[in-house]
mmCIF file of C-alpha atoms in Angstrom:
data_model
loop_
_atom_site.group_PDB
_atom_site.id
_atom_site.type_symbol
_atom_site.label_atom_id
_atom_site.label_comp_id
_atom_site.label_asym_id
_atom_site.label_seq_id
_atom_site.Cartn_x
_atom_site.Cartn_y
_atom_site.Cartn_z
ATOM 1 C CA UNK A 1 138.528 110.142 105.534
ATOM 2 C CA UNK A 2 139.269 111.261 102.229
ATOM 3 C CA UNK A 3 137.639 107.915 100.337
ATOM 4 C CA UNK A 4 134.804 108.503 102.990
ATOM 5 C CA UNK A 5 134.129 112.163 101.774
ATOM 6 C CA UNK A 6 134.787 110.963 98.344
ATOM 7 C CA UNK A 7 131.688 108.857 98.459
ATOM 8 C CA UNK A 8 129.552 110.978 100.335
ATOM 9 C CA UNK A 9 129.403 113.721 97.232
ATOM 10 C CA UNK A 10 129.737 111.206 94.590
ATOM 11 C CA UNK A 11 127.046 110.468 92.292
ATOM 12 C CA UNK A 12 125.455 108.050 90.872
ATOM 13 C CA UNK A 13 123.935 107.008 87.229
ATOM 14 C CA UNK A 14 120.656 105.569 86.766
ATOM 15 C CA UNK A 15 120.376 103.596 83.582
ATOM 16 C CA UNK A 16 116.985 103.253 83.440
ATOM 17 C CA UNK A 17 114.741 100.801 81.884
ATOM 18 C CA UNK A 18 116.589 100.979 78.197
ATOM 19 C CA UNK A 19 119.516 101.973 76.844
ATOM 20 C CA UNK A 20 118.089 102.497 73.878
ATOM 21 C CA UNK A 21 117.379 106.481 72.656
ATOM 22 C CA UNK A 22 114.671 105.805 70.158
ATOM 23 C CA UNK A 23 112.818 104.522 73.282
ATOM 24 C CA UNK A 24 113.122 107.024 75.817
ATOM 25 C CA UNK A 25 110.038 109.739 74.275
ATOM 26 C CA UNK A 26 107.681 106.213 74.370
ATOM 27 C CA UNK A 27 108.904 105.942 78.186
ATOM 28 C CA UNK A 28 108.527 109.246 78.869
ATOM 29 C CA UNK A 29 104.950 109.431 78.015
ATOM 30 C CA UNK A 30 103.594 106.471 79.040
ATOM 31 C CA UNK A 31 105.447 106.993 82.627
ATOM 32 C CA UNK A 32 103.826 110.265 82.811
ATOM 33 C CA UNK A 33 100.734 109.094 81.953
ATOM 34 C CA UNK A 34 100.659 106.524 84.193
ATOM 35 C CA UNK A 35 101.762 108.609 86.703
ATOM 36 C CA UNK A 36 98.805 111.201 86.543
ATOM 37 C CA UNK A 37 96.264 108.762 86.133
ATOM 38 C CA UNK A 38 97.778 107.325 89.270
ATOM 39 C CA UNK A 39 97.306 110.836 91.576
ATOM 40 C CA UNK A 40 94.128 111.734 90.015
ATOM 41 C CA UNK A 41 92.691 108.379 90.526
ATOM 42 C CA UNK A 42 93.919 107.980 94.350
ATOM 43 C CA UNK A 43 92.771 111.962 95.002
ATOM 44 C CA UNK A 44 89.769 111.105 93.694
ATOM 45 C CA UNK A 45 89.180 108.454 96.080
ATOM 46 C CA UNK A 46 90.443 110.086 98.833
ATOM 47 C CA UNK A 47 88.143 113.628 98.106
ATOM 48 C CA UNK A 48 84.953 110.952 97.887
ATOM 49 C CA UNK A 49 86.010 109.424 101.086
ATOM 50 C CA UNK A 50 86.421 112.689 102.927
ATOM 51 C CA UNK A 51 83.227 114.330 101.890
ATOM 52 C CA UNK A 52 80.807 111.643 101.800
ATOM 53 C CA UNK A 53 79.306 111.034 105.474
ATOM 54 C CA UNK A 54 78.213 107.500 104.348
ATOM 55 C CA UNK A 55 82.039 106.524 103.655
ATOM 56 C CA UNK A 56 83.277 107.814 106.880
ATOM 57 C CA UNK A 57 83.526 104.320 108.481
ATOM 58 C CA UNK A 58 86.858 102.430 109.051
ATOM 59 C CA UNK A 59 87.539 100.729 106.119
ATOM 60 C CA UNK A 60 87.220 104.076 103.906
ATOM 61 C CA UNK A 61 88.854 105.338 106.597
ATOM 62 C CA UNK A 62 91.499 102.667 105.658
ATOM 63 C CA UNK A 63 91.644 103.029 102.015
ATOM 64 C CA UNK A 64 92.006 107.118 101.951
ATOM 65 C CA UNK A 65 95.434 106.409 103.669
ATOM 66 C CA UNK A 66 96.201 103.820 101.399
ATOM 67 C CA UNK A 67 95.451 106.226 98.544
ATOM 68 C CA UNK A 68 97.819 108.593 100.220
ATOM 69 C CA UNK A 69 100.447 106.231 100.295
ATOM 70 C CA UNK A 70 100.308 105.217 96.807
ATOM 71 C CA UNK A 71 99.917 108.533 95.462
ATOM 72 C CA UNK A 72 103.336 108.986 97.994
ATOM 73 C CA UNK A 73 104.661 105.907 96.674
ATOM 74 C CA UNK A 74 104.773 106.462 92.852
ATOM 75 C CA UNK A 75 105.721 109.719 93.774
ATOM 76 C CA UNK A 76 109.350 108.701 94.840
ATOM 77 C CA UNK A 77 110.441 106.823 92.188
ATOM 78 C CA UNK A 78 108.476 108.150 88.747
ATOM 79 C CA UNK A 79 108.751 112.037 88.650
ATOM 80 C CA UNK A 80 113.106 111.678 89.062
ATOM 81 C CA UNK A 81 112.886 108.971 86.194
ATOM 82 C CA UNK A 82 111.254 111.381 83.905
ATOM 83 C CA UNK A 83 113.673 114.220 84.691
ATOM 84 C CA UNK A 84 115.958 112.171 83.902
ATOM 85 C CA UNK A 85 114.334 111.220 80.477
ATOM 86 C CA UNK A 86 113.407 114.719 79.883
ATOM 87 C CA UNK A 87 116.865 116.046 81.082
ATOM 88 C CA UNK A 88 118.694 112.945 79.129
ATOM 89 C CA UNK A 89 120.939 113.002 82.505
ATOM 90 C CA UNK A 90 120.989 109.453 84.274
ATOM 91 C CA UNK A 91 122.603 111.238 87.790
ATOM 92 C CA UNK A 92 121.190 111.041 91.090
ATOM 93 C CA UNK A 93 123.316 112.357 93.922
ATOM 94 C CA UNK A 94 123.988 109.853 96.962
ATOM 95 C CA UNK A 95 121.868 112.026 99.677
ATOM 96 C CA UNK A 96 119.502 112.353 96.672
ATOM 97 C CA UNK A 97 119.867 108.377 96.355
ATOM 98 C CA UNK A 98 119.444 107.798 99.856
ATOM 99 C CA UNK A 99 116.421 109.468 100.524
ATOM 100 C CA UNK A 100 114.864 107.579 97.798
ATOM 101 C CA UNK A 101 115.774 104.484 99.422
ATOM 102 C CA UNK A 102 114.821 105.967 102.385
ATOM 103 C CA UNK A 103 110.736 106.956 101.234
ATOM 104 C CA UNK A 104 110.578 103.990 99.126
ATOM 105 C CA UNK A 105 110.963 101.798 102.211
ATOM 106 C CA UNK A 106 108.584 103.677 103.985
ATOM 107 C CA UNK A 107 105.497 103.691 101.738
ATOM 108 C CA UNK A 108 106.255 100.122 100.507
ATOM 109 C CA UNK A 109 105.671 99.115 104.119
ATOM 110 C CA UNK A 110 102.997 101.291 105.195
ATOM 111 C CA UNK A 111 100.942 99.577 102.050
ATOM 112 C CA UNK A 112 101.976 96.399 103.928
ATOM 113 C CA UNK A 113 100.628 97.377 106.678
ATOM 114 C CA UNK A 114 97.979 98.561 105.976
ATOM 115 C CA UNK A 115 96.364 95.766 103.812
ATOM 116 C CA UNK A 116 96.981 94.051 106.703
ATOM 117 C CA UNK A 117 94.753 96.625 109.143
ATOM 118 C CA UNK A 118 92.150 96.612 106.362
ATOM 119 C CA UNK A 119 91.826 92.701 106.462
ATOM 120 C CA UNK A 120 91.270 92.603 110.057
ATOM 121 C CA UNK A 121 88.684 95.317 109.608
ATOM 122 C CA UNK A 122 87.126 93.028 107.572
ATOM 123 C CA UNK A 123 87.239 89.607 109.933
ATOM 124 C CA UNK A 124 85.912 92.097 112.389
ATOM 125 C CA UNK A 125 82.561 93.296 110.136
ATOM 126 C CA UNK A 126 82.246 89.342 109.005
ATOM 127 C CA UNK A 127 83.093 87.308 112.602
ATOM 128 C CA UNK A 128 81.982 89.924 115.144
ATOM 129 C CA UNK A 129 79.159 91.859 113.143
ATOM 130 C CA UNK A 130 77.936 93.339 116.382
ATOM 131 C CA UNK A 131 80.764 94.317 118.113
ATOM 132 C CA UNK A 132 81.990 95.803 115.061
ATOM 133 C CA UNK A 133 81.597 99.557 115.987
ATOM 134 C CA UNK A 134 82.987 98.782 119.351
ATOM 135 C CA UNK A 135 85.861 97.316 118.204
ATOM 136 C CA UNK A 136 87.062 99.095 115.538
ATOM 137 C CA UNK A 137 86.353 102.543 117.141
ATOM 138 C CA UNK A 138 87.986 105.630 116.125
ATOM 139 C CA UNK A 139 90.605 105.472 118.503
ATOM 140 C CA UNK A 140 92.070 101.831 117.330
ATOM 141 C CA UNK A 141 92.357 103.001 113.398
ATOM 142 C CA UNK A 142 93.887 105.988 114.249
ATOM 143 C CA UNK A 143 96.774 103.870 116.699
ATOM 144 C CA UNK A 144 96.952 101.405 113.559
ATOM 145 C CA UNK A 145 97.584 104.132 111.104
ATOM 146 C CA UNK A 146 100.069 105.671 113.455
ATOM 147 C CA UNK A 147 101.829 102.847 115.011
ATOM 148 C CA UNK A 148 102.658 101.687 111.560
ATOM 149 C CA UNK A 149 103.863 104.898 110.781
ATOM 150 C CA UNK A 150 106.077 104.608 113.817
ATOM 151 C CA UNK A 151 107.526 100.502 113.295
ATOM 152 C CA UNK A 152 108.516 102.087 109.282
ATOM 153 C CA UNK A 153 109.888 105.102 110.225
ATOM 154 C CA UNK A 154 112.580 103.630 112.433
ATOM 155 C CA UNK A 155 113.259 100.263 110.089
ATOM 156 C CA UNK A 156 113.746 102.392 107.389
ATOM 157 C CA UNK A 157 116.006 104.778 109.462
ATOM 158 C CA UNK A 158 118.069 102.546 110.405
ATOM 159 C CA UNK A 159 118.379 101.008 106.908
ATOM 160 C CA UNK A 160 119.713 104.306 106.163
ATOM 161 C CA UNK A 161 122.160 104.333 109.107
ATOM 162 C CA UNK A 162 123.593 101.222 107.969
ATOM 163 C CA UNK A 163 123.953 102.454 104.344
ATOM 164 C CA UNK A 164 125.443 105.727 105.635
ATOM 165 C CA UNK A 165 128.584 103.474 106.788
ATOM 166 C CA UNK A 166 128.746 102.245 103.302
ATOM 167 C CA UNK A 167 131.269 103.278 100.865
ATOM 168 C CA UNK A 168 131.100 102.966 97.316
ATOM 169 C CA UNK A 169 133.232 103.277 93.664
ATOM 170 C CA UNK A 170 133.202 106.655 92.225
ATOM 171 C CA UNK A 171 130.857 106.500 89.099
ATOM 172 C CA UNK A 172 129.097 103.478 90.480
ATOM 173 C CA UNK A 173 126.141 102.466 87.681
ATOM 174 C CA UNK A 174 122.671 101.352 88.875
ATOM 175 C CA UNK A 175 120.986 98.940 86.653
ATOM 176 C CA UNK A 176 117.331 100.370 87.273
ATOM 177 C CA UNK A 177 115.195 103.636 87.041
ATOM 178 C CA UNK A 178 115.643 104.016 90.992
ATOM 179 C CA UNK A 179 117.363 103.252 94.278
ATOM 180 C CA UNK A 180 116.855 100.113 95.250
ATOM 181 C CA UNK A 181 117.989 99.364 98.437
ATOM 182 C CA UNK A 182 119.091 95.826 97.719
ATOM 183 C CA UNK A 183 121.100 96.608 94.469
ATOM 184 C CA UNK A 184 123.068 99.480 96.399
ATOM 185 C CA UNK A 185 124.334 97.288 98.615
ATOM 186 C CA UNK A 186 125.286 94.856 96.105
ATOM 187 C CA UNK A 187 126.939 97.967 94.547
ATOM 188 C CA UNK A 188 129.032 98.531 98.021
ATOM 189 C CA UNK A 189 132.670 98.425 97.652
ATOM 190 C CA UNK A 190 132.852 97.710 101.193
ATOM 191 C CA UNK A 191 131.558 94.792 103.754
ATOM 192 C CA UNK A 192 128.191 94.590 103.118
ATOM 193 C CA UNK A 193 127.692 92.002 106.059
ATOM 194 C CA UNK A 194 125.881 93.850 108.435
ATOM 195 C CA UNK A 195 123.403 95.252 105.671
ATOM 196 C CA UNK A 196 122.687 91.923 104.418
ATOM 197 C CA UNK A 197 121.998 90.790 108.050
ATOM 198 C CA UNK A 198 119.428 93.498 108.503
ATOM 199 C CA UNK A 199 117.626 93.497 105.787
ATOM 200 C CA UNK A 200 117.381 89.604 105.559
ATOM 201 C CA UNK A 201 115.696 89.874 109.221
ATOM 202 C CA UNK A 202 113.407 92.718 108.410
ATOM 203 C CA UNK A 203 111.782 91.782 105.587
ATOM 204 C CA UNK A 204 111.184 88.265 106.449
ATOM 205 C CA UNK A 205 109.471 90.542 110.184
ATOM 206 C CA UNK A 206 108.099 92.724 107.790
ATOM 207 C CA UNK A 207 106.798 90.616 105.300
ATOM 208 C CA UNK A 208 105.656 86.884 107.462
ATOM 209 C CA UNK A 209 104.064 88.682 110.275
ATOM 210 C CA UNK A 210 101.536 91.549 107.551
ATOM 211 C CA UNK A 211 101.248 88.101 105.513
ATOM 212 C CA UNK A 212 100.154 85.515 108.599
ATOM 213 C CA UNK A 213 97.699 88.310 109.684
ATOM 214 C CA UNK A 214 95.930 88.913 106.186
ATOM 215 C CA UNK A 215 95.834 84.818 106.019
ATOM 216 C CA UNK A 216 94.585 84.865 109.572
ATOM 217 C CA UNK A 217 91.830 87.121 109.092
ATOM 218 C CA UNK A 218 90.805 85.170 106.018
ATOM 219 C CA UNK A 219 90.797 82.246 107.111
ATOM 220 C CA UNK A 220 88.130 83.140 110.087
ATOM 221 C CA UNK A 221 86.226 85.035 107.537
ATOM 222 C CA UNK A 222 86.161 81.421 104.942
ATOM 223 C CA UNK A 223 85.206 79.852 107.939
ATOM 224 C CA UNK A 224 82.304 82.107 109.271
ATOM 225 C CA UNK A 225 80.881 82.024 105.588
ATOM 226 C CA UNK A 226 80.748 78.729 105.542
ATOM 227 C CA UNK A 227 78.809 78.828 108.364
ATOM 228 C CA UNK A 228 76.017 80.793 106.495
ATOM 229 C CA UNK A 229 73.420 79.082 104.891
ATOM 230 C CA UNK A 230 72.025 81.590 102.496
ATOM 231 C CA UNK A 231 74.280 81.568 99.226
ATOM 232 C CA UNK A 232 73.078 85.004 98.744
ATOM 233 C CA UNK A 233 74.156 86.017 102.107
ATOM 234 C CA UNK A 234 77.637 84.246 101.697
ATOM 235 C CA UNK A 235 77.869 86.306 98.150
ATOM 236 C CA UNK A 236 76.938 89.900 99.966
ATOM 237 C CA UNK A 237 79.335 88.893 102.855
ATOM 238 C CA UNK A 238 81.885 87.957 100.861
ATOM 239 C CA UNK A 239 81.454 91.221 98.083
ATOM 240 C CA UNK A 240 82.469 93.634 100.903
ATOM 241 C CA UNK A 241 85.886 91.738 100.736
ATOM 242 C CA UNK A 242 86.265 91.620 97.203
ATOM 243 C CA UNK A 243 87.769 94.397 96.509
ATOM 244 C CA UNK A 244 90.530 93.464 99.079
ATOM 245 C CA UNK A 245 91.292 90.469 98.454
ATOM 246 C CA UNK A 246 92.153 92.027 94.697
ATOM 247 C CA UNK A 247 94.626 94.549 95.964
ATOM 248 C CA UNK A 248 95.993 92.231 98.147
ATOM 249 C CA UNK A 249 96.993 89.535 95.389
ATOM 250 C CA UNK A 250 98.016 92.575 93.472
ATOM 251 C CA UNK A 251 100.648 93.682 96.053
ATOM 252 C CA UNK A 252 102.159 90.259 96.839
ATOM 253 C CA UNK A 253 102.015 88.471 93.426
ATOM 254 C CA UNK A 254 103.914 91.570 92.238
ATOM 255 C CA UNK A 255 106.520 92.003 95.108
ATOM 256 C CA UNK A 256 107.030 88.009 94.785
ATOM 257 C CA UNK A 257 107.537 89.013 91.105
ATOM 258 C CA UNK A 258 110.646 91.359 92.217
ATOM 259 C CA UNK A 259 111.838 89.429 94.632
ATOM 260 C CA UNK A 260 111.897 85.902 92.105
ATOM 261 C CA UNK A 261 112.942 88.017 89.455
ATOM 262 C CA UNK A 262 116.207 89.610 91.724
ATOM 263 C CA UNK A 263 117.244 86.455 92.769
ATOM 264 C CA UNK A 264 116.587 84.136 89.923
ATOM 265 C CA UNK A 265 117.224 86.081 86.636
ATOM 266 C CA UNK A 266 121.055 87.867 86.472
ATOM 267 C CA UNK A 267 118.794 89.567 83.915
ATOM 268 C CA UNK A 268 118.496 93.496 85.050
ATOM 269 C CA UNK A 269 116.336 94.487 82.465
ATOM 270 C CA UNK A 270 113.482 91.492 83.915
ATOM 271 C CA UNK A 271 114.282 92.749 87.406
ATOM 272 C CA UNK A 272 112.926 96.898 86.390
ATOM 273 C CA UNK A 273 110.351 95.529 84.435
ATOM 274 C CA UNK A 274 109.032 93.546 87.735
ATOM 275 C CA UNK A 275 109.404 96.527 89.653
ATOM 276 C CA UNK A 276 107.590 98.330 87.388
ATOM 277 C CA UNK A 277 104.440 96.377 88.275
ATOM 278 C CA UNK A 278 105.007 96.669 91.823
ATOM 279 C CA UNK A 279 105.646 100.656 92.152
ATOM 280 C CA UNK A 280 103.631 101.905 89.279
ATOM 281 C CA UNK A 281 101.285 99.974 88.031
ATOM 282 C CA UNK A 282 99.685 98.756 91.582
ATOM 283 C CA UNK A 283 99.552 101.995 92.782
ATOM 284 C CA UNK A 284 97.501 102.992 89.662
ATOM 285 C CA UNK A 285 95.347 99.844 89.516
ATOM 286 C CA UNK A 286 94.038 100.236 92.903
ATOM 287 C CA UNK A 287 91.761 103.066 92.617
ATOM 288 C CA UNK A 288 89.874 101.337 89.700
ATOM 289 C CA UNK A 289 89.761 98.398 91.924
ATOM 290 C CA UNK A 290 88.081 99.857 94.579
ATOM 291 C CA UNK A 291 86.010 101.879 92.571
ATOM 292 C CA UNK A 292 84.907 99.447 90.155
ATOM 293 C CA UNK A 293 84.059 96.685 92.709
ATOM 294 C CA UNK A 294 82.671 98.770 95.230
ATOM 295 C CA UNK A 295 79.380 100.402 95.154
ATOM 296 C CA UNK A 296 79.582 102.772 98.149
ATOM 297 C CA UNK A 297 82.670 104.158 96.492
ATOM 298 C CA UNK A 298 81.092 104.612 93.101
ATOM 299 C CA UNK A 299 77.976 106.417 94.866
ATOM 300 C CA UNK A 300 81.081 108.637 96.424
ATOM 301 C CA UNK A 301 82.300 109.590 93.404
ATOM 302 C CA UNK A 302 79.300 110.508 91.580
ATOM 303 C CA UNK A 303 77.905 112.666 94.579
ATOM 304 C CA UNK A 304 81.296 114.212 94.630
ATOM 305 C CA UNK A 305 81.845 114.380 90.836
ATOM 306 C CA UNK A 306 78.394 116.196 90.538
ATOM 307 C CA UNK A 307 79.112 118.347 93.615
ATOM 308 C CA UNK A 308 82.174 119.992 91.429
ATOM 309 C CA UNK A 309 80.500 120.026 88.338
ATOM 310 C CA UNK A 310 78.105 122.040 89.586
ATOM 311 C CA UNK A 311 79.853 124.089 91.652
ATOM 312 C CA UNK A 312 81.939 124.744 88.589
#
């Protein structure tokens, strides 16, 4: 009981991306940069989205949630990384840990998901062109959005449950600028087993089932372009994907970059710098993406832009 209590108020030391001093002010204001470009860009998206009529449809519907989510996402990890810059303290505490783990987890799989929703939106306005308000009615995005709210909420809990029974060395140093799930219970000074088990089943769940539904959808839509003769129509059909498709490599080639660089390199410095690609710079990437590639947005954010400005 004692050890138990021991562990539960212990804390732990995140060492961050360097150990070098001289590098911690460049850090510090590129993270925060990154960071704020990151919220404005995703707020901006989502304030288009919400007061543009002509982008209330369910793929904008879509991509203001997964603006929320990465503005949620950065959001765990960066601002605690530059208090501790700021602060020059590397401690977390272990609830404080935890619930990092515990968000991170969440909003990593909700962006999972839905990529996934937002590809079969688009098979749907490709494949089924006229059943397309039918199908993807109001009623079936908001049960998307919500049921995979639901399936991450409990994996994650009981991720947490299972790390609860954990205990670990007092002083126990964690090679990265956050919690990562998988490192802590590397960390564990006790049987791990159980953990291991779990988290081996979920994310291969987690991960094959988003992945064969994303390749699914695609593979219907390659198929029903093909089936158009018009190269211009195969190029307007295709654009409304485009932007997708982009966000999509984005998220896997840079999670397949963490995962490869976890379980290849012993290096931990090539491990953070992977994850840095997959929780900050994707999150801040995407708006551009979208906005950039997609016209309807762009029209969204100049008749918002020049609704404030003149407002103002």
């Amino acid at each position: 009981m004692e050890s138990e209590n021991q562990t539960k108020f212990s804390q732990f030391f995140l060492l961050g991306l360097s150990q070098n001093p001289e590098l911690q002010s460049l850090f510090f204001g590129l993270f925060l940069a990154m960071y704020l470009v990151t919220v404005l860009g995703n707020v901006l998206i989502i304030l288009a989205i919400s007061s543009d009529p002509h982008l209330h449809t369910p793929m904008y519907f879509f991509l203001s949630n997964l603006s929320l989510v990465d503005i949620c996402f950065i959001t765990t990890t960066v601002p605690k990384m530059l208090v501790n810059i700021q602060t020059r303290s590397k401690g977390i505490s272990y609830m404080g840990c935890l619930t990092q783990v515990y968000f991170f987890m969440i909003f990593a799989g909700l962006d999972n998901f839905l990529l996934t929703v937002m590809a079969y939106d688009r098979f749907v306005a490709i494949c089924h062109p006229l059943h397309y308000t039918v199908i993807m009615n109001p009623r079936l995005c908001g049960f998307s959005v919500l049921i995979s709210w639901v399936i991450i909420f409990w994996v994650s809990l009981l991720h947490i449950l299972l790390m609860n029974r954990l205990h670990f060395c007092i002083g126990t140093e964690i090679p990265h600028f956050f919690c990562d799930l998988a490192l802590m219970i590397k960390l564990a000074c006790s049987d791990t087993l159980l953990n291991n088990i779990f988290l081996y089943i979920a994310t291969a769940l987690l991960s094959m089932f988003p992945f064969t539904g994303i390749l699914f959808s695609y593979s219907k839509i390659v198929s029903s372009l093909l089936k158009i003769s018009s190269a211009r129509g195969k190029y307007k059909a295709f654009s409304t994907c485009g932007s997708h498709v982009s966000v999509v490599s984005l998220y896997y080639g840079t999670s397949l970059g963490v995962y490869l660089s976890s379980a290849v390199t012993l290096s931990s410095q090539e491990s953070a710098i992977a994850s840095v690609m997959f929780t900050v710079v994707t999150p801040m990437l995407n708006p551009f993406i979208y906005s950039l590639r997609n016209k309807d947005v762009q029209r969204g954010l100049a008749r918002f832009l020049s609704r404030a400005f003149a407002c103002a």
